Amino acid sequence: MILETFSDGGRLGEGTWMVFHPREGWNGRKRSPWDRPMSRRRMIRLSASAVITAQLLAACGDSSSGSSSSSAVKIGTPEDPIEQPLFDDNPAIESDLQPEDGPLKIFNWADYLWPRVINDFSEEFGVEVELTTFYNMEEATRKLRTGDLNFDVFFPTAEVLPKFVAGKLLQPLNHDYLPNLSGNVWEELQDPYFDVGSRYTVPYTVYQTGIGWRTDIVDADIESMDNPWDVFWDPSYKGQVGLYDDFRETVGVGLYRSDINNINTGRQADLDKARDALMELADLVNVRYTIDGAYAGMPESKFGLHHAWSGDVVGAQYYFPKGEDASVLRWMWPPKSEASTAGGYVSNDSLAITRDGENPVLAHMFINYLLDSKVALKNFGWLGYQPPLESIDPAQLVSEGYVPENLSSAIIAKEDFGLGQVPVQLPPNVERMWLDTWSQVQSG
Amino acid sequence: MAGSAEVYSRRRWTWPAFAAPGLIWLILLFLVPFYAILAVAMGRQDPIFNQSVPIWNPVQWDPGIFGEVMSDIFSGQLGVIFVRTIAYVVIASLISLLIGYPVAYFVARHAGKRKVLYLVLILTPFWVPYLMRMLAWVNLLGTDGYVNDALMLVGLLDAPLEWLSGRSDTVVLGLIYGYVPFLILPLFAALDRIDESTIRAARDLGASPWQAFLRVTLPLSKQGTLAGLVIIMLPMFGDYYTNGLLSKSPNTRMVGNEIVLFIESGGGGSRGVALTVVLMAFVAVLMAYYLISVARATKESKA
């Protein structure tokens, strides 16, 4: 039984799901903004709470907190990758155990997994699956910390992992149950900088942050600009411009505009430049900060130019009004452009198993299931965010219709991970500076 | 005698006991949550998760966060937002009153047998959820929406206006539309209660209809007007979704949006909560004025 599901799941016959998108299947009804599909990227950034550093622990010297020692919190960076610590009182499960009877409890971002995939797992393994969703990592963290909800599978991000490990909310993975990890996942992501050796996480999807636009509204040659981000400051697109309502991502755009490619900067001078740049936008182009502008706003002509996650533009094709052509949509990722020296995010989202879960074996099986090529591809057709699997050939994604030709730039290649920037958790005082900057930008 | 003492003591407790449900409600649903809010605002940050954690013992509370928020209001970026929010709320409330008063007056005094019908008609749109109604406005106000079509048809506009591109008037319009029925209801109740003979007496004594309205109806409906204004102004001050749906521009940002920003971002939780408390204190001033004026009116009517 699935607690939260979409009734159309069963309507789509095998073989049709590739061309017949489930969202289209809802009688072409467009989704409302509060459904916020694909919105979870925004939520991640909003809640990109900084992980605590040793300095803060030393500074507050709070022994009453009952938390583990500062040495437990390990933040890796691409320059300095890190193995997450293991704890004696939080071991991985033994190998060769029998799966539990369930029900398997999944705790996921809203609209971040095709309910049909859950249904299939449920039928194939004969267990009940319960899905609970959240919109915001803050909320998810608070719920997990209560310790009585017993979720099994959770979807952390690279930025929250260190504190989740240090706070012992996750259990280490036993790779014996995950043959698809070593067999199918991109090798680079089997050893990510934030969790070397995939001790606690395996990758679920990859994403990049770039620029999306409609060719019928924007005629600038964005791909050959020295700094493609400058296009947001072009007054000829006044009223057409949107950026994400997200303090990490969007202050980042202010930094790129100022030719600063360090998106984890702790320098006030950098942030001031970003703030000044972004504050110009309010009157220069009537900028609006949205969650849904990229995947829903552009198809509906509310925006001609929007800050966009790769998965959002791939999903946008399903939001065009009937009879309108999605081929006007374009997307580019500045770090990949030959002409540009500007930056852009590239990162991945993860799967993990919570410590309180009562079905750890089943949870491992579910994670392994999601790393299966067929399942992952099916899920991608609904989700728009790409699974980093060896067996999935980028060319195939276009030829089989998962990604339209005009958006082939939104397909992520392994090599891209060396080109772009990764967001790393900020120390609390730095996060505060970022929030302040964002608050000033938003005050207009 | 023992018997009469018993009766006396029973009487002494019977009537105050009726206050118990209200008191329990007040304690459970207001005082306890409010205490929790203060405990979070002046609490600490969890060192691992960097989330705001309440401190339950008031002795350990650190009120420094309020100083930070106040200085942001008086010399930082929050000042603009506060002034803007107050301006929006005041303008929206006054226009709501201009719309709501005649409507309530008509229904109370001139609707006759159809009074109930009119009231139901006023309330019917509000069976639809707020978000749904705002989304309807998003479509109506779109560049190719009916509002532009209608305005161009009657010649008020030459070219379609971009209502949704972050305009203050659009946000104020949304606020008015969202809250005006909550003003009409208490106003109607107040106007409906006015004894018509008082107005007839004024007319008999030579007052023109206009004078009778100004000197009898208006003063007698003052309590209802204030109640209605308080009812709509309080939620308007904390409103964030109207702005979120109809504008999304930094030029129309309200205090509610700022609170959401800080509460949804881990490290800023206590700041968001402190801002909520400051907003509550501000709103409490309005509430106090209302309560004082009610108390005064009650005293006058008794005298």
Tab-separated table of C-alpha atoms in Angstrom, chain B residues 37 40-42 65-66 69 269-279:
chain	number	residue	atom	x	y	z
B	37	ILE	CA	8.159	31.302	20.891
B	40	VAL	CA	13.133	29.762	20.879
B	41	ALA	CA	13.852	33.447	20.196
B	42	MET	CA	16.049	33.725	23.250
B	65	ILE	CA	18.449	38.918	19.445
B	66	PHE	CA	15.752	41.536	19.980
B	69	VAL	CA	16.259	42.872	15.155
B	269	GLY	CA	15.523	30.549	13.062
B	270	SER	CA	15.761	32.562	16.257
B	271	ARG	CA	15.989	35.769	14.249
B	272	GLY	CA	12.804	34.911	12.399
B	273	VAL	CA	11.081	34.121	15.662
B	274	ALA	CA	12.310	37.344	17.261
B	275	LEU	CA	10.957	39.280	14.304
B	276	THR	CA	7.614	37.574	14.875
B	277	VAL	CA	7.608	38.745	18.482
B	278	VAL	CA	8.421	42.317	17.449
B	279	LEU	CA	5.581	42.234	14.935
